[in-house]
Every structure is written in C-alpha cells, then in structure tokens.
mmCIF file of C-alpha atoms in Angstrom:
data_model
loop_
_atom_site.group_PDB
_atom_site.id
_atom_site.type_symbol
_atom_site.label_atom_id
_atom_site.label_comp_id
_atom_site.label_asym_id
_atom_site.label_seq_id
_atom_site.Cartn_x
_atom_site.Cartn_y
_atom_site.Cartn_z
ATOM 1 C CA MET W 1 -4.483 14.181 -0.984
ATOM 2 C CA LEU W 2 -6.690 12.572 -3.616
ATOM 3 C CA SER W 3 -4.978 14.091 -6.658
ATOM 4 C CA ARG W 4 -1.553 12.958 -5.461
ATOM 5 C CA VAL W 5 -2.822 9.446 -4.744
ATOM 6 C CA LEU W 6 -4.248 9.232 -8.265
ATOM 7 C CA GLU W 7 -0.984 10.530 -9.744
ATOM 8 C CA LEU W 8 1.144 7.996 -7.872
ATOM 9 C CA PHE W 9 -0.926 5.040 -9.086
ATOM 10 C CA VAL W 10 -0.958 6.028 -12.788
ATOM 11 C CA PRO W 11 2.181 4.060 -13.821
ATOM 12 C CA ALA W 12 1.182 0.979 -11.847
ATOM 13 C CA LEU W 13 -2.331 0.836 -13.296
ATOM 14 C CA ALA W 14 -1.333 1.519 -16.933
ATOM 15 C CA VAL W 15 -1.572 -2.199 -17.746
ATOM 16 C CA PRO W 16 -4.332 -4.458 -19.089
ATOM 17 C CA GLU W 17 -6.844 -5.428 -16.371
ATOM 18 C CA PRO W 18 -5.139 -3.838 -13.356
ATOM 19 C CA VAL W 19 -6.179 -4.793 -9.817
ATOM 20 C CA LEU W 20 -5.947 -2.473 -6.812
ATOM 21 C CA VAL W 21 -6.762 -3.047 -3.149
ATOM 22 C CA ASP W 22 -8.190 -0.202 -1.081
ATOM 23 C CA ALA W 23 -7.283 -1.644 2.312
ATOM 24 C CA ASN W 24 -9.158 0.975 4.359
ATOM 25 C CA LEU W 25 -12.201 1.649 2.193
ATOM 26 C CA GLY W 26 -14.080 4.103 4.418
ATOM 27 C CA LEU W 27 -16.708 5.957 2.404
ATOM 28 C CA GLY W 28 -15.098 4.918 -0.881
ATOM 29 C CA GLY W 29 -13.907 8.350 -2.027
ATOM 30 C CA HIS W 30 -10.492 7.189 -3.205
ATOM 31 C CA ALA W 31 -12.038 4.029 -4.651
ATOM 32 C CA GLU W 32 -14.582 5.969 -6.701
ATOM 33 C CA ALA W 33 -11.930 8.309 -8.105
ATOM 34 C CA LEU W 34 -9.610 5.425 -9.022
ATOM 35 C CA LEU W 35 -12.399 3.498 -10.762
ATOM 36 C CA ALA W 36 -13.391 6.602 -12.721
ATOM 37 C CA ALA W 37 -9.800 7.298 -13.763
ATOM 38 C CA HIS W 38 -9.051 3.705 -14.845
ATOM 39 C CA PRO W 39 -11.915 2.102 -16.830
ATOM 40 C CA ALA W 40 -10.260 -1.343 -16.830
ATOM 41 C CA LEU W 41 -9.502 -1.357 -13.083
ATOM 42 C CA HIS W 42 -10.897 -4.002 -10.756
ATOM 43 C CA LEU W 43 -10.953 -2.720 -7.180
ATOM 44 C CA ILE W 44 -11.013 -4.825 -4.026
ATOM 45 C CA GLY W 45 -12.264 -2.725 -1.113
ATOM 46 C CA VAL W 46 -11.603 -3.858 2.448
ATOM 47 C CA ASP W 47 -13.055 -2.422 5.655
ATOM 48 C CA ARG W 48 -13.973 -3.849 9.049
ATOM 49 C CA ASP W 49 -16.776 -1.320 9.592
ATOM 50 C CA PRO W 50 -20.146 -2.626 8.344
ATOM 51 C CA VAL W 51 -21.412 0.946 7.905
ATOM 52 C CA ALA W 52 -18.454 1.691 5.602
ATOM 53 C CA ILE W 53 -19.199 -1.393 3.517
ATOM 54 C CA GLU W 54 -22.878 -0.472 3.266
ATOM 55 C CA ARG W 55 -22.257 3.134 2.236
ATOM 56 C CA SER W 56 -19.451 2.263 -0.178
ATOM 57 C CA THR W 57 -21.637 -0.366 -1.815
ATOM 58 C CA ALA W 58 -24.168 2.366 -2.626
ATOM 59 C CA ARG W 59 -21.541 4.875 -3.693
ATOM 60 C CA LEU W 60 -19.733 2.452 -5.988
ATOM 61 C CA ALA W 61 -22.889 0.941 -7.483
ATOM 62 C CA PRO W 62 -22.146 2.428 -10.945
ATOM 63 C CA TYR W 63 -18.945 0.348 -10.973
ATOM 64 C CA ALA W 64 -20.432 -2.783 -9.372
ATOM 65 C CA ASP W 65 -19.112 -5.118 -12.082
ATOM 66 C CA ARG W 66 -15.549 -3.961 -11.323
ATOM 67 C CA VAL W 67 -15.718 -3.946 -7.521
ATOM 68 C CA THR W 68 -15.305 -6.586 -4.832
ATOM 69 C CA LEU W 69 -16.070 -5.360 -1.316
ATOM 70 C CA VAL W 70 -15.005 -7.426 1.680
ATOM 71 C CA ARG W 71 -15.686 -6.866 5.354
ATOM 72 C CA ALA W 72 -12.333 -7.679 6.940
ATOM 73 C CA VAL W 73 -9.365 -6.166 8.765
ATOM 74 C CA SER W 74 -6.487 -5.011 6.569
ATOM 75 C CA ASP W 75 -4.098 -7.615 7.978
ATOM 76 C CA GLU W 76 -6.351 -10.315 6.512
ATOM 77 C CA LEU W 77 -5.176 -9.188 3.073
ATOM 78 C CA PRO W 78 -3.611 -12.549 2.041
ATOM 79 C CA GLU W 79 -6.877 -14.352 2.813
ATOM 80 C CA VAL W 80 -8.935 -11.673 1.041
ATOM 81 C CA LEU W 81 -6.804 -11.944 -2.096
ATOM 82 C CA ALA W 82 -6.851 -15.739 -2.065
ATOM 83 C CA GLU W 83 -10.641 -15.744 -1.745
ATOM 84 C CA ALA W 84 -10.895 -13.293 -4.645
ATOM 85 C CA GLY W 85 -8.520 -15.373 -6.755
ATOM 86 C CA ARG W 86 -6.105 -12.431 -7.047
ATOM 87 C CA GLU W 87 -2.838 -13.388 -5.395
ATOM 88 C CA ARG W 88 -0.893 -10.580 -7.096
ATOM 89 C CA VAL W 89 -2.089 -6.996 -7.540
ATOM 90 C CA HIS W 90 -0.906 -3.760 -9.148
ATOM 91 C CA GLY W 91 -1.642 -1.382 -6.300
ATOM 92 C CA VAL W 92 -2.543 -1.206 -2.619
ATOM 93 C CA LEU W 93 -3.795 1.912 -0.865
ATOM 94 C CA PHE W 94 -3.752 2.365 2.908
ATOM 95 C CA ASP W 95 -5.817 5.355 4.055
ATOM 96 C CA LEU W 96 -5.274 4.876 7.786
ATOM 97 C CA GLY W 97 -6.949 6.222 10.890
ATOM 98 C CA VAL W 98 -10.558 6.987 11.687
ATOM 99 C CA SER W 99 -13.023 8.033 8.973
ATOM 100 C CA SER W 100 -15.077 11.205 9.014
ATOM 101 C CA PRO W 101 -18.409 9.373 9.570
ATOM 102 C CA GLN W 102 -16.945 7.598 12.587
ATOM 103 C CA LEU W 103 -15.883 10.955 14.013
ATOM 104 C CA ASP W 104 -19.086 12.762 13.091
ATOM 105 C CA GLU W 105 -21.592 10.174 14.331
ATOM 106 C CA ALA W 106 -21.750 10.827 18.054
ATOM 107 C CA ALA W 107 -23.045 7.370 18.966
ATOM 108 C CA ARG W 108 -19.799 5.750 17.793
ATOM 109 C CA GLY W 109 -17.963 7.386 20.713
ATOM 110 C CA PHE W 110 -14.800 8.316 18.800
ATOM 111 C CA ALA W 111 -14.917 12.065 19.431
ATOM 112 C CA TYR W 112 -14.470 14.123 22.573
ATOM 113 C CA SER W 113 -16.599 16.900 21.035
ATOM 114 C CA TYR W 114 -19.812 14.905 21.605
ATOM 115 C CA ASP W 115 -21.233 13.293 24.735
ATOM 116 C CA ALA W 116 -21.730 9.661 23.802
ATOM 117 C CA PRO W 117 -21.182 6.134 25.129
ATOM 118 C CA LEU W 118 -17.515 5.101 25.316
ATOM 119 C CA ASP W 119 -17.346 2.772 22.319
ATOM 120 C CA MET W 120 -14.737 3.537 19.598
ATOM 121 C CA ARG W 121 -15.167 0.207 17.781
ATOM 122 C CA MET W 122 -14.591 0.211 14.035
ATOM 123 C CA ASP W 123 -15.986 -3.332 13.929
ATOM 124 C CA THR W 124 -19.268 -2.983 15.794
ATOM 125 C CA ASP W 125 -19.459 -6.752 16.384
ATOM 126 C CA GLN W 126 -16.282 -7.024 18.458
ATOM 127 C CA GLU W 127 -16.494 -7.186 22.258
ATOM 128 C CA LEU W 128 -13.675 -4.849 23.277
ATOM 129 C CA THR W 129 -14.789 -1.217 23.657
ATOM 130 C CA ALA W 130 -13.201 1.905 25.117
ATOM 131 C CA ASP W 131 -15.554 1.445 28.098
ATOM 132 C CA VAL W 132 -13.946 -1.925 28.815
ATOM 133 C CA VAL W 133 -10.422 -0.532 28.487
ATOM 134 C CA VAL W 134 -11.037 2.487 30.724
ATOM 135 C CA ASN W 135 -12.874 0.554 33.434
ATOM 136 C CA THR W 136 -11.039 -2.777 33.604
ATOM 137 C CA TYR W 137 -7.413 -2.260 32.549
ATOM 138 C CA SER W 138 -4.885 -1.903 35.344
ATOM 139 C CA GLU W 139 -3.196 1.403 36.022
ATOM 140 C CA GLY W 140 0.018 0.055 34.519
ATOM 141 C CA GLU W 141 -1.754 -1.070 31.350
ATOM 142 C CA LEU W 142 -3.425 2.323 31.005
ATOM 143 C CA ILE W 143 -0.070 4.080 31.399
ATOM 144 C CA ARG W 144 1.419 1.904 28.648
ATOM 145 C CA ILE W 145 -1.448 2.572 26.239
ATOM 146 C CA LEU W 146 -1.504 6.317 26.865
ATOM 147 C CA ARG W 147 2.280 6.596 26.559
ATOM 148 C CA ASP W 148 2.810 4.275 23.578
ATOM 149 C CA TYR W 149 -0.324 4.989 21.529
ATOM 150 C CA GLY W 150 -1.156 8.539 22.592
ATOM 151 C CA GLU W 151 2.362 9.835 23.234
ATOM 152 C CA GLU W 152 0.859 11.387 26.353
ATOM 153 C CA ARG W 153 3.661 12.711 28.569
ATOM 154 C CA PHE W 154 1.295 12.891 31.538
ATOM 155 C CA ALA W 155 0.213 9.259 31.122
ATOM 156 C CA PRO W 156 0.816 8.306 34.794
ATOM 157 C CA ARG W 157 -1.263 11.258 36.030
ATOM 158 C CA VAL W 158 -4.116 10.487 33.640
ATOM 159 C CA ALA W 159 -4.098 6.760 34.409
ATOM 160 C CA ARG W 160 -3.982 7.365 38.170
ATOM 161 C CA LEU W 161 -6.980 9.708 38.029
ATOM 162 C CA LEU W 162 -8.951 7.343 35.780
ATOM 163 C CA VAL W 163 -8.477 4.502 38.244
ATOM 164 C CA ARG W 164 -9.500 6.709 41.166
ATOM 165 C CA GLU W 165 -12.559 8.107 39.393
ATOM 166 C CA ARG W 166 -13.850 4.736 38.215
ATOM 167 C CA GLU W 167 -13.890 3.539 41.830
ATOM 168 C CA ALA W 168 -16.597 6.140 42.449
ATOM 169 C CA GLY W 169 -18.605 4.986 39.428
ATOM 170 C CA ARG W 170 -18.005 3.365 36.062
ATOM 171 C CA ILE W 171 -16.806 5.817 33.391
ATOM 172 C CA THR W 172 -19.239 5.334 30.519
ATOM 173 C CA SER W 173 -19.402 8.576 28.529
ATOM 174 C CA THR W 174 -16.995 10.492 26.309
ATOM 175 C CA LYS W 175 -17.758 13.739 28.166
ATOM 176 C CA ARG W 176 -16.883 12.322 31.566
ATOM 177 C CA LEU W 177 -13.702 10.799 30.208
ATOM 178 C CA ALA W 178 -12.672 14.087 28.566
ATOM 179 C CA ASP W 179 -13.380 15.985 31.798
ATOM 180 C CA ILE W 180 -11.260 13.549 33.840
ATOM 181 C CA VAL W 181 -8.363 13.810 31.408
ATOM 182 C CA ARG W 182 -8.582 17.579 31.452
ATOM 183 C CA SER W 183 -8.387 17.561 35.256
ATOM 184 C CA ALA W 184 -5.278 15.373 35.141
ATOM 185 C CA ILE W 185 -3.335 17.649 32.760
ATOM 186 C CA PRO W 186 -1.508 20.613 34.368
ATOM 187 C CA ALA W 187 -3.225 23.948 33.768
ATOM 188 C CA ALA W 188 -0.202 25.457 32.000
ATOM 189 C CA THR W 189 -0.196 22.613 29.475
ATOM 190 C CA ARG W 190 -3.939 22.843 28.895
ATOM 191 C CA ARG W 191 -3.546 26.366 27.501
ATOM 192 C CA THR W 192 -1.826 25.139 24.326
ATOM 193 C CA GLY W 193 -2.038 22.211 21.919
ATOM 194 C CA GLY W 194 -5.794 21.871 21.530
ATOM 195 C CA ASN W 195 -8.107 19.675 23.558
ATOM 196 C CA PRO W 196 -6.097 17.898 26.289
ATOM 197 C CA ALA W 197 -8.168 14.723 25.782
ATOM 198 C CA LYS W 198 -6.998 14.334 22.164
ATOM 199 C CA ARG W 199 -4.053 12.054 22.948
ATOM 200 C CA THR W 200 -6.041 9.862 25.340
ATOM 201 C CA PHE W 201 -8.840 9.356 22.815
ATOM 202 C CA GLN W 202 -6.289 8.456 20.133
ATOM 203 C CA ALA W 203 -4.626 5.953 22.434
ATOM 204 C CA LEU W 204 -7.882 4.277 23.392
ATOM 205 C CA ARG W 205 -9.041 4.080 19.761
ATOM 206 C CA ILE W 206 -5.793 2.425 18.687
ATOM 207 C CA GLU W 207 -5.982 -0.063 21.548
ATOM 208 C CA VAL W 208 -9.638 -0.933 20.962
ATOM 209 C CA ASN W 209 -9.139 -1.549 17.236
ATOM 210 C CA GLY W 210 -5.589 -2.933 17.275
ATOM 211 C CA GLU W 211 -4.771 -0.452 14.532
ATOM 212 C CA LEU W 212 -0.981 -0.444 14.683
ATOM 213 C CA THR W 213 -0.765 -4.213 15.064
ATOM 214 C CA ALA W 214 -2.983 -4.712 12.033
ATOM 215 C CA PHE W 215 -1.046 -2.223 9.907
ATOM 216 C CA GLU W 216 2.305 -3.724 10.939
ATOM 217 C CA ARG W 217 1.152 -7.042 9.449
ATOM 218 C CA ALA W 218 -0.825 -5.613 6.537
ATOM 219 C CA LEU W 219 1.860 -3.433 4.916
ATOM 220 C CA PRO W 220 4.427 -6.246 4.450
ATOM 221 C CA ALA W 221 1.626 -8.477 3.094
ATOM 222 C CA ALA W 222 0.690 -5.744 0.618
ATOM 223 C CA LEU W 223 4.282 -5.376 -0.546
ATOM 224 C CA ASP W 224 4.562 -9.146 -1.013
ATOM 225 C CA ALA W 225 1.412 -9.137 -3.173
ATOM 226 C CA LEU W 226 2.644 -6.507 -5.643
ATOM 227 C CA VAL W 227 3.717 -7.396 -9.174
ATOM 228 C CA VAL W 228 6.816 -5.724 -10.601
ATOM 229 C CA GLY W 229 5.824 -2.121 -11.237
ATOM 230 C CA GLY W 230 3.073 -2.331 -8.637
ATOM 231 C CA ARG W 231 2.853 0.397 -6.017
ATOM 232 C CA VAL W 232 1.742 0.809 -2.426
ATOM 233 C CA VAL W 233 0.599 4.214 -1.154
ATOM 234 C CA VAL W 234 0.196 4.950 2.568
ATOM 235 C CA LEU W 235 -1.718 7.892 4.016
ATOM 236 C CA ALA W 236 -0.954 8.154 7.743
ATOM 237 C CA TYR W 237 -2.507 10.631 10.148
ATOM 238 C CA HIS W 238 -0.291 10.517 13.220
ATOM 239 C CA SER W 239 3.389 10.007 13.909
ATOM 240 C CA LEU W 240 3.029 6.408 15.116
ATOM 241 C CA GLU W 241 1.509 5.262 11.815
ATOM 242 C CA ASP W 242 3.966 7.281 9.752
ATOM 243 C CA ARG W 243 7.020 5.999 11.642
ATOM 244 C CA LEU W 244 5.830 2.429 11.208
ATOM 245 C CA ALA W 245 5.295 2.951 7.474
ATOM 246 C CA LYS W 246 8.715 4.559 7.150
ATOM 247 C CA ARG W 247 10.430 1.708 8.993
ATOM 248 C CA ILE W 248 8.813 -1.032 6.905
ATOM 249 C CA LEU W 249 9.293 0.714 3.556
ATOM 250 C CA THR W 250 12.896 1.656 4.335
ATOM 251 C CA ALA W 251 13.741 -1.936 5.270
ATOM 252 C CA ARG W 252 12.307 -3.205 1.978
ATOM 253 C CA THR W 253 14.211 -0.659 -0.139
ATOM 254 C CA ARG W 254 17.652 -1.234 1.401
ATOM 255 C CA ASP W 255 20.541 -3.338 0.069
ATOM 256 C CA THR W 256 21.037 -6.016 2.722
ATOM 257 C CA GLY W 257 24.407 -7.256 1.468
ATOM 258 C CA PRO W 258 27.646 -6.916 3.476
ATOM 259 C CA PRO W 259 29.133 -3.420 3.124
ATOM 260 C CA GLY W 260 32.206 -2.884 0.984
ATOM 261 C CA LEU W 261 31.625 -5.620 -1.593
ATOM 262 C CA PRO W 262 33.031 -4.707 -5.035
ATOM 263 C CA VAL W 263 29.977 -6.228 -6.749
ATOM 264 C CA PRO W 264 26.497 -6.142 -5.178
ATOM 265 C CA LEU W 265 25.003 -9.550 -4.429
ATOM 266 C CA PRO W 266 21.828 -10.038 -6.499
ATOM 267 C CA SER W 267 20.095 -11.897 -3.670
ATOM 268 C CA HIS W 268 20.588 -8.873 -1.388
ATOM 269 C CA GLN W 269 19.483 -6.194 -3.833
ATOM 270 C CA PRO W 270 16.319 -4.343 -2.821
ATOM 271 C CA ARG W 271 13.048 -5.519 -4.343
ATOM 272 C CA PHE W 272 11.412 -2.115 -3.894
ATOM 273 C CA ARG W 273 12.216 1.564 -4.357
ATOM 274 C CA LEU W 274 10.780 4.591 -2.608
ATOM 275 C CA VAL W 275 8.622 6.714 -4.900
ATOM 276 C CA THR W 276 8.263 9.638 -2.484
ATOM 277 C CA ARG W 277 11.122 11.508 -0.845
ATOM 278 C CA GLY W 278 10.266 11.355 2.827
ATOM 279 C CA ALA W 279 6.668 11.993 3.838
ATOM 280 C CA GLU W 280 4.677 14.293 1.565
ATOM 281 C CA LEU W 281 2.276 16.792 3.152
ATOM 282 C CA PRO W 282 -1.040 18.223 1.917
ATOM 283 C CA GLY W 283 -0.898 21.556 0.129
ATOM 284 C CA ASP W 284 -2.367 24.838 1.296
ATOM 285 C CA ASP W 285 -5.345 24.568 -1.056
ATOM 286 C CA GLU W 286 -6.360 21.213 0.346
ATOM 287 C CA LEU W 287 -5.935 22.393 3.921
ATOM 288 C CA ALA W 288 -8.242 25.320 3.176
ATOM 289 C CA ARG W 289 -10.886 22.912 1.837
ATOM 290 C CA ASN W 290 -10.387 20.180 4.427
ATOM 291 C CA PRO W 291 -8.710 21.120 7.733
ATOM 292 C CA ARG W 292 -8.780 17.458 8.820
ATOM 293 C CA ALA W 293 -6.089 16.776 6.218
ATOM 294 C CA ALA W 294 -3.553 18.765 8.244
ATOM 295 C CA SER W 295 -2.048 15.690 9.898
ATOM 296 C CA ALA W 296 -1.833 13.602 6.700
ATOM 297 C CA ARG W 297 1.540 12.144 5.717
ATOM 298 C CA LEU W 298 1.918 10.284 2.405
ATOM 299 C CA ARG W 299 4.566 7.687 1.472
ATOM 300 C CA ALA W 300 4.783 5.364 -1.538
ATOM 301 C CA ALA W 301 6.974 2.532 -2.824
ATOM 302 C CA GLU W 302 7.182 0.431 -5.992
ATOM 303 C CA ARG W 303 8.257 -3.160 -6.566
ATOM 304 C CA ILE W 304 11.215 -3.233 -8.948
ATOM 305 C CA ARG W 305 12.248 -6.916 -8.746
ATOM 306 C CA GLU W 306 10.665 -10.261 -8.094
ATOM 307 C CA PRO W 307 12.000 -12.207 -5.112
ATOM 308 C CA GLU W 308 14.857 -14.603 -5.873
#
C-alpha cells in the first residue's frame, strides 16, 4: 500500500525540515519512497534485525545525509528520539509483521514452507527462539500462546501433541513442527483455510519476538511524539495487530468528558483525529502484483491539539 502511505503523509511532511520515523524499517522500501518524495525529509529508521539495518543502509545510501538508522525495537522509540535529538516528529510509520527476507530466507525459520531450524528471531542476538518455546514451555503456556497469538481453536490438541512428541525427541525443525501440527488438526478442518500450521507459526513468532507487547507500547509513544499536524500510519497484517491499533487510536480520538455537558471541557477534548475510516484494504491491482499484501490493514491518525 505504498502509494496510499505516501498520500497520507503528504500534509504532515509539507513543512520545513520534516522528520519521520519508520519504526519497522525492513528493507527500506517505504523509507526510500518517502525520502524521494520529500527532498527536505530527515528519516529515522528503526529495526531490531541486523540484516535489515545492513540492507537498508545500502539501499538508502543515496540519501545518507538525511537518514539515521538505529538498531532497536520499536518500543524504544522515546530513547531513539532522545538520542537523535528529535523529541517531536512529523510522522511515524509502523509496517508491522515479518518482512519478506525473513520469510524467504529458510535459515531464519519463520516459514513452514522450508525445512529449517526452529528459530524465528528478528533480533538474531536474543536468546529466546521458537525451539526454546516449543521444547520447554508447559502445555498450559503453549495453549495460551496458540490461542491468544495464533487464534488457533484447536490449541489444546496442538499443545498436547507437541508435549507428547517432544518427549520422544526434541523438536528442532520447521518441517517436523508443521507435520505435528497437521496431525493435531482434524482432517475436515485441514481441507480448508490453507496450511494448518499457519496459526501455530504466527503464534510462535509473536511470542519469540514480543511483537504485540512492543507495539502496544510503541504506538502510544509515537502518538505522544507527534507535533500538531503530525500523522501516524499503521500497516497491520493480522487481526491481533489491527485490533490493537484500532483500540489505541480510538481511545486517543475520543472525547473523555462526562456525557451530556452543554459545553465540551477543553481538557477532555481529543488530541487526535482518525484520518482513515476504519481499516483500509489493498486494491485489486496491488493484490495482483503482490499476493502477500492480501492481509494488510491500514489505519492512520493525526494530532490536532497539543496536550493541556
């Protein structure tokens, strides 16, 4: 949804020396397009994945004097901005989820379509891996993760079989994990809805990387950092991310004063307004070019008042 992202940021960046944070830099595609569209823009790119930082550094080399790249998690945004000397910014972009290189590079262990070690770390220096989760978490913890992060309705069956199978030998590969999950899902259910391991892999990835926890802290911090007229744009790729974005943005755009007052209380007036009506979806043309965009959901908000 690159063209829509660019369109949404135009009013916010139509100021002298605008600053925008790309909080999930990935390969730097959005960053490159924003820098090209706004010659005065300074972009702060944040990503926990060292491979993303390395590749984006090369990709954005033509704009090196207008780019600050930081290896960090998105919820470290206040510290990143303080270090950069940019406490207030004009835009923040969240392009959530897993990047294409992470999915396509088998050794990273994100995808069930390759046989690879169970890893799934975005930050390759952290200790927690999917291998650790699958082989050491209790059955109850596995049920919680699969249910809450994967929305897997057969979470107890999957968790029970994982625990039983790991007793016969540590589960260390994506193929073995996918095969176990497939065995745990009823045959009638396996016939529809794609690969039956999809929800389990999503759940494990979110747990390993603390994705929802990080985003739940990062989005309010981004909103707090915006100047009046500044905008935040969120691209979510599954319902958990989108619901969290909706909840946080809705809370910030609501009048919190007591109902029925004849005159609104200034201190309770919303500081933000929604720029999008609900979640916007990718168009047919984009889906034809990039099938992975099918799950994308876009929301945006703008600061309209400073805090009292």
